[in-house]
mmCIF file of C-alpha atoms in Angstrom:
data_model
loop_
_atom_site.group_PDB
_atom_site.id
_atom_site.type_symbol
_atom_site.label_atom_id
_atom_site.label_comp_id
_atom_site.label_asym_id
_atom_site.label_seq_id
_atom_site.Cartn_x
_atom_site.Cartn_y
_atom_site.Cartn_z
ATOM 1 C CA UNK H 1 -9.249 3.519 8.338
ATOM 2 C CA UNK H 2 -5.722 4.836 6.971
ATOM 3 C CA UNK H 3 -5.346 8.577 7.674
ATOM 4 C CA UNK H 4 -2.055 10.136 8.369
ATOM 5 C CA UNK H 5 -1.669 13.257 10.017
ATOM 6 C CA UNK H 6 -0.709 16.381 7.475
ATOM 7 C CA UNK H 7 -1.168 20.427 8.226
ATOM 8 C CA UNK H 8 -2.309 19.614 11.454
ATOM 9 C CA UNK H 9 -5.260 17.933 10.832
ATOM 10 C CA UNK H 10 -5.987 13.827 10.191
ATOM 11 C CA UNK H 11 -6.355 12.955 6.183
ATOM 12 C CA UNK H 12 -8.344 10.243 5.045
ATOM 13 C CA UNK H 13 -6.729 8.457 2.240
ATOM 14 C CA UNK H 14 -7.570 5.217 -0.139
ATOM 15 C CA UNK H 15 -3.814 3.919 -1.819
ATOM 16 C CA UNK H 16 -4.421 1.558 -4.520
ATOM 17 C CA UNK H 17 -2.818 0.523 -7.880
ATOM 18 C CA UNK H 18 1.058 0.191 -8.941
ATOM 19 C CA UNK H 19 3.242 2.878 -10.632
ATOM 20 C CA UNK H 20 4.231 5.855 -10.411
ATOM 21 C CA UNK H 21 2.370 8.086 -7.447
ATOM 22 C CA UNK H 22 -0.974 9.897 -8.713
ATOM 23 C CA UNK H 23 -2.586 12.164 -6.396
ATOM 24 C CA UNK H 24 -6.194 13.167 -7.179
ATOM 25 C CA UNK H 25 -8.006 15.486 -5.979
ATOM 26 C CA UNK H 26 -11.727 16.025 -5.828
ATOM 27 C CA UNK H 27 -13.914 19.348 -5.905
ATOM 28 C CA UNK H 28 -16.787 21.205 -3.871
ATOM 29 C CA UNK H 29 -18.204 18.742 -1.550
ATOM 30 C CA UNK H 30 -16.738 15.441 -3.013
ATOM 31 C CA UNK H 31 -15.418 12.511 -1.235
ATOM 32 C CA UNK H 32 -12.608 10.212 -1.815
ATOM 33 C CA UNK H 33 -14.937 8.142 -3.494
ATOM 34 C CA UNK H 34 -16.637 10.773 -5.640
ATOM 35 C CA UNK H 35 -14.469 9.515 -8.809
ATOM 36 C CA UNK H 36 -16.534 6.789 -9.767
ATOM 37 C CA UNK H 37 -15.419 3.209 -9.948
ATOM 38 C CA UNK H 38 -14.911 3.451 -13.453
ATOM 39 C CA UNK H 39 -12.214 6.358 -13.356
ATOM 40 C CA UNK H 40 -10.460 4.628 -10.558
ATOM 41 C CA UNK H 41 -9.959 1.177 -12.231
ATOM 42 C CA UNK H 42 -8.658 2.540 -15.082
ATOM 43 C CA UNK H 43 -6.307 4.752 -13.463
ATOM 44 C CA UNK H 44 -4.954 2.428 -11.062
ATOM 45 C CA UNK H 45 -3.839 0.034 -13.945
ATOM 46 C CA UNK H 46 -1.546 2.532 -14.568
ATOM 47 C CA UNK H 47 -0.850 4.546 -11.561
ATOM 48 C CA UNK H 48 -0.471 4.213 -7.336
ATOM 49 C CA UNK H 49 -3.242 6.465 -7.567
ATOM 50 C CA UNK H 50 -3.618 8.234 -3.839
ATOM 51 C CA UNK H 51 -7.533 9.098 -3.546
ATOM 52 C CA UNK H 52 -8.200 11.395 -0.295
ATOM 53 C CA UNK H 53 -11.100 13.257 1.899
ATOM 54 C CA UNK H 54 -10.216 16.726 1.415
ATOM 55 C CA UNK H 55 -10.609 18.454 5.088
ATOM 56 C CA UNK H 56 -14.421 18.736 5.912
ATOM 57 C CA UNK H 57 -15.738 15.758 3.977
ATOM 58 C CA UNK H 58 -15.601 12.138 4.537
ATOM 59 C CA UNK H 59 -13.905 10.554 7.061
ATOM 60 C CA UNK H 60 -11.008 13.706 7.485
ATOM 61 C CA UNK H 61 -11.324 16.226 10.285
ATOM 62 C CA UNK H 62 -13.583 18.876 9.924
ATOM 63 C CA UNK H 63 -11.979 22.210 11.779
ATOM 64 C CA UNK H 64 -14.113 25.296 12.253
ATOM 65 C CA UNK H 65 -11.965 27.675 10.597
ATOM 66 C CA UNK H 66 -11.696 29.508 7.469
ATOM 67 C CA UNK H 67 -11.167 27.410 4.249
ATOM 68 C CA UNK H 68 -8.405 28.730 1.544
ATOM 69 C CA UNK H 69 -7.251 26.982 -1.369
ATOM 70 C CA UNK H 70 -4.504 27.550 -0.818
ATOM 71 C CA UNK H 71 -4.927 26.059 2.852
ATOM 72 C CA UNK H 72 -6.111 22.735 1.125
ATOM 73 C CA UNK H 73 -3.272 22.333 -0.956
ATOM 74 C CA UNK H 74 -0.774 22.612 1.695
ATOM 75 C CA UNK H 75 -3.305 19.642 3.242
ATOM 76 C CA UNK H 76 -2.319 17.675 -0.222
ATOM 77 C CA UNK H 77 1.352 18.966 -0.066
ATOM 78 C CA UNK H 78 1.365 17.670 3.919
ATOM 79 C CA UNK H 79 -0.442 13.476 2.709
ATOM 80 C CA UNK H 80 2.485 13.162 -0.049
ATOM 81 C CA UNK H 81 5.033 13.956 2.389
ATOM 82 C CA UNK H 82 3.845 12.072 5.290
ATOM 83 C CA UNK H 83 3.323 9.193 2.627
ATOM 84 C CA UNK H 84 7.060 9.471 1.845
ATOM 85 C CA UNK H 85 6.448 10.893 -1.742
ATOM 86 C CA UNK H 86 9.148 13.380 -2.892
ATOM 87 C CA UNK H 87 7.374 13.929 -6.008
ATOM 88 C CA UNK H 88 4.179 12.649 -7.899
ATOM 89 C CA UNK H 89 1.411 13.504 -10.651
ATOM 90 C CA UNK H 90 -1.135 15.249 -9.703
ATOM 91 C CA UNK H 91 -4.638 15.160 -10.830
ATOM 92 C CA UNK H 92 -7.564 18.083 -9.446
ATOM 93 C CA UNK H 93 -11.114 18.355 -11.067
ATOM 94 C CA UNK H 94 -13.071 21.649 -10.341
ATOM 95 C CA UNK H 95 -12.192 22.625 -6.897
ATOM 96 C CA UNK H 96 -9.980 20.124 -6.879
ATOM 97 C CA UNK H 97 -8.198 21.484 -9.780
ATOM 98 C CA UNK H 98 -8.066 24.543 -8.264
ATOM 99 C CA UNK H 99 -5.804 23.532 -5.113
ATOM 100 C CA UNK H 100 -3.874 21.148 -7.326
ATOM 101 C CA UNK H 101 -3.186 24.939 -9.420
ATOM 102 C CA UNK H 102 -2.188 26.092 -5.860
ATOM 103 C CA UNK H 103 0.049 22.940 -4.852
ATOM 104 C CA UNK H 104 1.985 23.086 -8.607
ATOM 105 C CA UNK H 105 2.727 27.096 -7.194
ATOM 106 C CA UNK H 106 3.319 26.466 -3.296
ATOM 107 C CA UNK H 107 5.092 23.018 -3.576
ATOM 108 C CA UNK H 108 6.628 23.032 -7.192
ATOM 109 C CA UNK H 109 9.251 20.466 -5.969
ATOM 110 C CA UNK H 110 6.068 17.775 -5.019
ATOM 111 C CA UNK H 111 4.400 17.931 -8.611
ATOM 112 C CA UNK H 112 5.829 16.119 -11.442
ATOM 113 C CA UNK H 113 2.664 15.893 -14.505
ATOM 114 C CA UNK H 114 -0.157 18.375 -13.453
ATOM 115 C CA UNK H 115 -3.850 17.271 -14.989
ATOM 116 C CA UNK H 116 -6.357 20.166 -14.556
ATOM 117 C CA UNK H 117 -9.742 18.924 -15.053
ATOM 118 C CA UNK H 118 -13.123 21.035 -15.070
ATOM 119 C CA UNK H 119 -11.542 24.041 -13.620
ATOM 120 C CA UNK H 120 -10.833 27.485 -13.368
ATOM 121 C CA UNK H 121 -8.530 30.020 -12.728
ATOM 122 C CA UNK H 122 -10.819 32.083 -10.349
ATOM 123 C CA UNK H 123 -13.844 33.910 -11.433
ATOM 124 C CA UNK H 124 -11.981 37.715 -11.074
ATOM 125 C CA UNK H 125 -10.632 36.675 -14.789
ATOM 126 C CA UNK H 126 -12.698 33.414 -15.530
ATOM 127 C CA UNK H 127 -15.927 33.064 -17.091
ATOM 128 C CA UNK H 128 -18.241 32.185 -13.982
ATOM 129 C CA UNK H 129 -21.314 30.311 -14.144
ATOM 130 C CA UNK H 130 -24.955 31.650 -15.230
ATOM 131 C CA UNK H 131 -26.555 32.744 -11.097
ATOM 132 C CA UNK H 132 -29.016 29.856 -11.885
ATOM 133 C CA UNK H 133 -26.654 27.391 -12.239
ATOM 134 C CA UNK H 134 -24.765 28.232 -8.951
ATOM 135 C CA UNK H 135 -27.986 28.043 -7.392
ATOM 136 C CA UNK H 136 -28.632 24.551 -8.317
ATOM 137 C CA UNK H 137 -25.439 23.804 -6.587
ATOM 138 C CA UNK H 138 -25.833 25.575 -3.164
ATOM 139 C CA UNK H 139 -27.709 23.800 -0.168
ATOM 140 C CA UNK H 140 -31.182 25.049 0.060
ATOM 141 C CA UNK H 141 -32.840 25.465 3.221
ATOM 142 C CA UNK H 142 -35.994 22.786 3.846
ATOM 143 C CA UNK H 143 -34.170 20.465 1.226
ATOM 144 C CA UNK H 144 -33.409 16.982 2.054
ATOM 145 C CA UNK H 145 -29.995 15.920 1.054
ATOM 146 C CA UNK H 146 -31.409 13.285 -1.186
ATOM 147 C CA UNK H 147 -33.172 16.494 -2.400
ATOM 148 C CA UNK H 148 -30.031 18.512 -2.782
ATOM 149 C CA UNK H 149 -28.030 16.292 -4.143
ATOM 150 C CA UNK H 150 -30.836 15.544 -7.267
ATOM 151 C CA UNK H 151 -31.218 19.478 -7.658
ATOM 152 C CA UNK H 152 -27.608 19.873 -8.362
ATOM 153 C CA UNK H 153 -27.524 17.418 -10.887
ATOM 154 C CA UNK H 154 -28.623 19.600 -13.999
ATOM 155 C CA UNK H 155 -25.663 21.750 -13.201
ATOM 156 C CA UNK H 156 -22.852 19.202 -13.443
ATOM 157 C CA UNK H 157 -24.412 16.276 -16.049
ATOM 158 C CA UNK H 158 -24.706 16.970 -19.612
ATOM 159 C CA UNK H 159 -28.603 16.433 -20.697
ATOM 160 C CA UNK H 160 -27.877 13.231 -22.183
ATOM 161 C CA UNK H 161 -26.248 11.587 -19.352
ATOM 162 C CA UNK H 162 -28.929 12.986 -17.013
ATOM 163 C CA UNK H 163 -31.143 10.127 -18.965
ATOM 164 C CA UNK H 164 -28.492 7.942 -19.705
ATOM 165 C CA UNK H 165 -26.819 7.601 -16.442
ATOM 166 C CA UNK H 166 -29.758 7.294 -14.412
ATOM 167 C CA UNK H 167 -28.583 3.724 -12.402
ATOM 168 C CA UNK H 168 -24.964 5.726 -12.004
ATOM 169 C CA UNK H 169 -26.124 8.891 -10.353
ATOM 170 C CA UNK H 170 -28.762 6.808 -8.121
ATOM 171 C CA UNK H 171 -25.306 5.073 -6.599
ATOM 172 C CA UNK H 172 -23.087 8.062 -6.538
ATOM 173 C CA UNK H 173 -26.379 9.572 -4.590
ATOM 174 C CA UNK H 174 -26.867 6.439 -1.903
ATOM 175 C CA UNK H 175 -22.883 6.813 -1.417
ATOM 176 C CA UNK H 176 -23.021 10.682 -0.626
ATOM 177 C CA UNK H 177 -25.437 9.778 1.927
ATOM 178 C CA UNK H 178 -23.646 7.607 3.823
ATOM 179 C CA UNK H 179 -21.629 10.016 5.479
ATOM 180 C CA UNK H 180 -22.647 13.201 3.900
ATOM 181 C CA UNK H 181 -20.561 16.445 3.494
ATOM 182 C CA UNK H 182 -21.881 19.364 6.130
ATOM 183 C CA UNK H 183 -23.413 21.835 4.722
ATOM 184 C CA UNK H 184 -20.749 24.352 7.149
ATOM 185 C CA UNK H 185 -18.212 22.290 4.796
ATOM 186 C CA UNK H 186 -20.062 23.467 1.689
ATOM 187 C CA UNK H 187 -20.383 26.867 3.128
ATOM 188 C CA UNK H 188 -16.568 27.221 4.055
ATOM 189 C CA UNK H 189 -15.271 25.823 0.510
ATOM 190 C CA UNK H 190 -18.056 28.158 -1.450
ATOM 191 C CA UNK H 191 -16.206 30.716 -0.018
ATOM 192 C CA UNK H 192 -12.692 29.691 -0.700
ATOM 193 C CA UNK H 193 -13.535 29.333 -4.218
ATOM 194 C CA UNK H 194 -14.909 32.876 -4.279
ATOM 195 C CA UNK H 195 -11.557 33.853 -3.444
ATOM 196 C CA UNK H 196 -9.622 31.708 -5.334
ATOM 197 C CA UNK H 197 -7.667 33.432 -8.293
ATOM 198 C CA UNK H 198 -4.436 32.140 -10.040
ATOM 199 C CA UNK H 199 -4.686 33.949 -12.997
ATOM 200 C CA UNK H 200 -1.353 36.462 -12.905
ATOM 201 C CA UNK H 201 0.443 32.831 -11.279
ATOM 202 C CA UNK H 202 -0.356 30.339 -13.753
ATOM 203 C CA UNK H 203 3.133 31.331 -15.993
ATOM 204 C CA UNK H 204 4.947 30.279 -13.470
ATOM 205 C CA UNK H 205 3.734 26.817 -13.373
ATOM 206 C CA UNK H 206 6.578 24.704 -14.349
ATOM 207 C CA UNK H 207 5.206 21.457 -14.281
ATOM 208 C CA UNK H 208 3.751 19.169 -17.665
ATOM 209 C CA UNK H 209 0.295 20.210 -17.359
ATOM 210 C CA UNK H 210 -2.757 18.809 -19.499
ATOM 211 C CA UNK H 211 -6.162 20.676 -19.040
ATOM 212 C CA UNK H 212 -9.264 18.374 -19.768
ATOM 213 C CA UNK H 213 -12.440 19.785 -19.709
ATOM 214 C CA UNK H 214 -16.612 18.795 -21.278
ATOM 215 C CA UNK H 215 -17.992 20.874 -23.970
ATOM 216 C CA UNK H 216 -21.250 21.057 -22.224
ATOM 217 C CA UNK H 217 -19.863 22.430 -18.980
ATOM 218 C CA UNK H 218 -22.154 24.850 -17.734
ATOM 219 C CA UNK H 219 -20.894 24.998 -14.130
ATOM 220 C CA UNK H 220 -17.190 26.194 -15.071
ATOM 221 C CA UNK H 221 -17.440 27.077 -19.013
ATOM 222 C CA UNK H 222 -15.365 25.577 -21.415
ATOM 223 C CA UNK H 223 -14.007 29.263 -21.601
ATOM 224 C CA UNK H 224 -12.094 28.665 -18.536
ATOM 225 C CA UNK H 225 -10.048 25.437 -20.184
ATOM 226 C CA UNK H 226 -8.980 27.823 -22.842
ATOM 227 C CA UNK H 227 -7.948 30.800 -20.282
ATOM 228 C CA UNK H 228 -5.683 27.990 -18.365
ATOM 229 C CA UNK H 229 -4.189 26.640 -21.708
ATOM 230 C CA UNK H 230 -2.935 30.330 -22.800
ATOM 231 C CA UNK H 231 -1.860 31.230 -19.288
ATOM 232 C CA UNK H 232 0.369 27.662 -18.622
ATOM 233 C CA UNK H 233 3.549 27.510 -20.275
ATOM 234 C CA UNK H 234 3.107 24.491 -22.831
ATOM 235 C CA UNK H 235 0.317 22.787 -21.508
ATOM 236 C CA UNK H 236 -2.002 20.740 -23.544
ATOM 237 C CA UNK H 237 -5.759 20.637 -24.395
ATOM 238 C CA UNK H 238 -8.257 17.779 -24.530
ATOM 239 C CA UNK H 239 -12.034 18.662 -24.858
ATOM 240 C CA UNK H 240 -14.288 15.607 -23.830
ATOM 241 C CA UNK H 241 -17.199 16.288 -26.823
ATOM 242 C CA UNK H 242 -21.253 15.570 -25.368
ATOM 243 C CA UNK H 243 -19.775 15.862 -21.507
ATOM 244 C CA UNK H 244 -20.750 18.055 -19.019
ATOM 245 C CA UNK H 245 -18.495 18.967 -15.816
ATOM 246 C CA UNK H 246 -18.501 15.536 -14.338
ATOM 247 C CA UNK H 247 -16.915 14.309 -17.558
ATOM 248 C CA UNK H 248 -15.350 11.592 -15.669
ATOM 249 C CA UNK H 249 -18.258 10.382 -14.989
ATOM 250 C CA UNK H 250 -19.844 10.513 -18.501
ATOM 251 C CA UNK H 251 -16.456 9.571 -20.541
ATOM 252 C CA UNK H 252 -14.247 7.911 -18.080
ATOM 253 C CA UNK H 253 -12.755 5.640 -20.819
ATOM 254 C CA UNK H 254 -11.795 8.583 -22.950
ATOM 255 C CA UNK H 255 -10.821 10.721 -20.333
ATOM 256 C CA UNK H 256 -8.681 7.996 -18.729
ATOM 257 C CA UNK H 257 -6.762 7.319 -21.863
ATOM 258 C CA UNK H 258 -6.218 11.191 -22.562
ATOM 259 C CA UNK H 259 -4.518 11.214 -19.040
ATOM 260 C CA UNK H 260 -2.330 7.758 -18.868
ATOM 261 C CA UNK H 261 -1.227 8.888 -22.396
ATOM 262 C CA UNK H 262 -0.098 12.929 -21.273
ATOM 263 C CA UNK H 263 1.133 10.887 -17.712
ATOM 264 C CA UNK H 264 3.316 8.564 -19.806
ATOM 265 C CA UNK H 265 5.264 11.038 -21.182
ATOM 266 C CA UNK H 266 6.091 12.463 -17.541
ATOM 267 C CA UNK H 267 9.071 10.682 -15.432
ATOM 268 C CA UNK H 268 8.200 11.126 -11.462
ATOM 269 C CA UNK H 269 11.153 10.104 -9.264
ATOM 270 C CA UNK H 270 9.589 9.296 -5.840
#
């Protein structure tokens, strides 16, 4: 298995494609492989895209310490480097979008086109969820992780994709079980994101930045796409119409196409 050694801890990674570095980063209690098939193939066409087990999922190391963001995006900051990047896109959805805020602040040197997908600034200025839906999202004790993982669905799929996409979420599900997150892991980034907040920071991102976000997002509300847009010097907007928080999932051709098109218009020198 490739892992390389970054912020003193062993990172998982999956390199595939050809073109200019793209890292991407996935959100609470994904995998490297939590992108979908679909997303992937159409973003390697176009990019070296650099897929990775954030620390406490997959097949990375899984310390029993405090989570921070901002601890995770050094992690990100630490695989480029030890991959011999000096500069790439970047690409975070929900959590994931919130350390890939973090890197573009910490490592501004490392980021060259920042895409902020499904995210948030932090909830002390956001627009948080409804209780209910966080619920649906938390591990719930005397709940299988088949269980789990089904419960959480109404709070990341639109409606129509939770009929629609049936045969998708049934393989996403048998792939989360093969080597499940820990629910410590789910515990430790719950509270990271509770103390996540970028919102006085984000003028100082410097870096191209296009924030892509579903209409029917009820887990982080569209609100939070338009907060990020006013707060980022010059960034750009794309609203996926019908999707819900794993738009990816639900509109990976459009989505795909929004980013390769922002990306294009980015040079990276590696």
């Amino acid at each position: 298995m490739p892992t390389v050694r970054a912020n003193n801890i062993n990172i998982y990674y999956v390199d595939e494609g050809e073109g200019p570095p793209l890292l991407m980063i996935m959100g609470f209690g994904g995998q490297h492989h939590s992108w979908g098939d679909e997303t992937v193939r159409l973003l390697s066409r176009h990019f070296r895209t650099i897929r990775f087990d954030n620390r406490g999922t997959g097949y990375s190391d899984k310390p029993q310490v405090e989570y921070s963001i901002a601890m995770m995006a050094d992690d990100a900051a630490g695989l480029l480097q030890a991959l011999g990047l000096s500069r790439a896109h970047v690409y975070g959805v929900s959590m994931g979008g919130m350390i890939a805020q973090e890197l573009a602040l910490r490592h501004p040197h490392l980021v060259g086109g920042l895409v902020l997908g499904c995210t948030t600034p932090g909830w002390a200025k956001g627009v948080p969820p409804k209780p209910e839906v966080i619920q649906l999202m938390m591990p719930e004790p005397g709940l299988s992780r088949e269980e789990q993982v089904r419960k959480s669905w109404p709070a990341i799929c639109s409606p129509r994709f939770l009929q629609e996409g049936r045969e998708f979420l049934e393989l996403m599900l048998r792939r989360s079980l093969e080597n499940p997150t820990p629910v410590d892991t789910l515990n430790r980034q719950a509270a990271a994101i509770q103390a996540f907040d970028t919102y006085d920071r984000l003028p100082q991102i410097g870096a191209p930045t296009l924030i892509v976000h579903g209409d029917e997002d009820i887990l982080i509300p569209l609100e939070n796409a338009y907060i990020l847009h006013e707060r980022i010097p010059g960034s750009r907007l794309v609203i996926i119409e019908g999707a819900g928080h794993v738009y990816f999932w639900e509109r990976p051709a459009e989505a795909a196409q929004a980013i390769v098109e922002f990306l294009s218009q980015v040079p990276v020198k590696t």
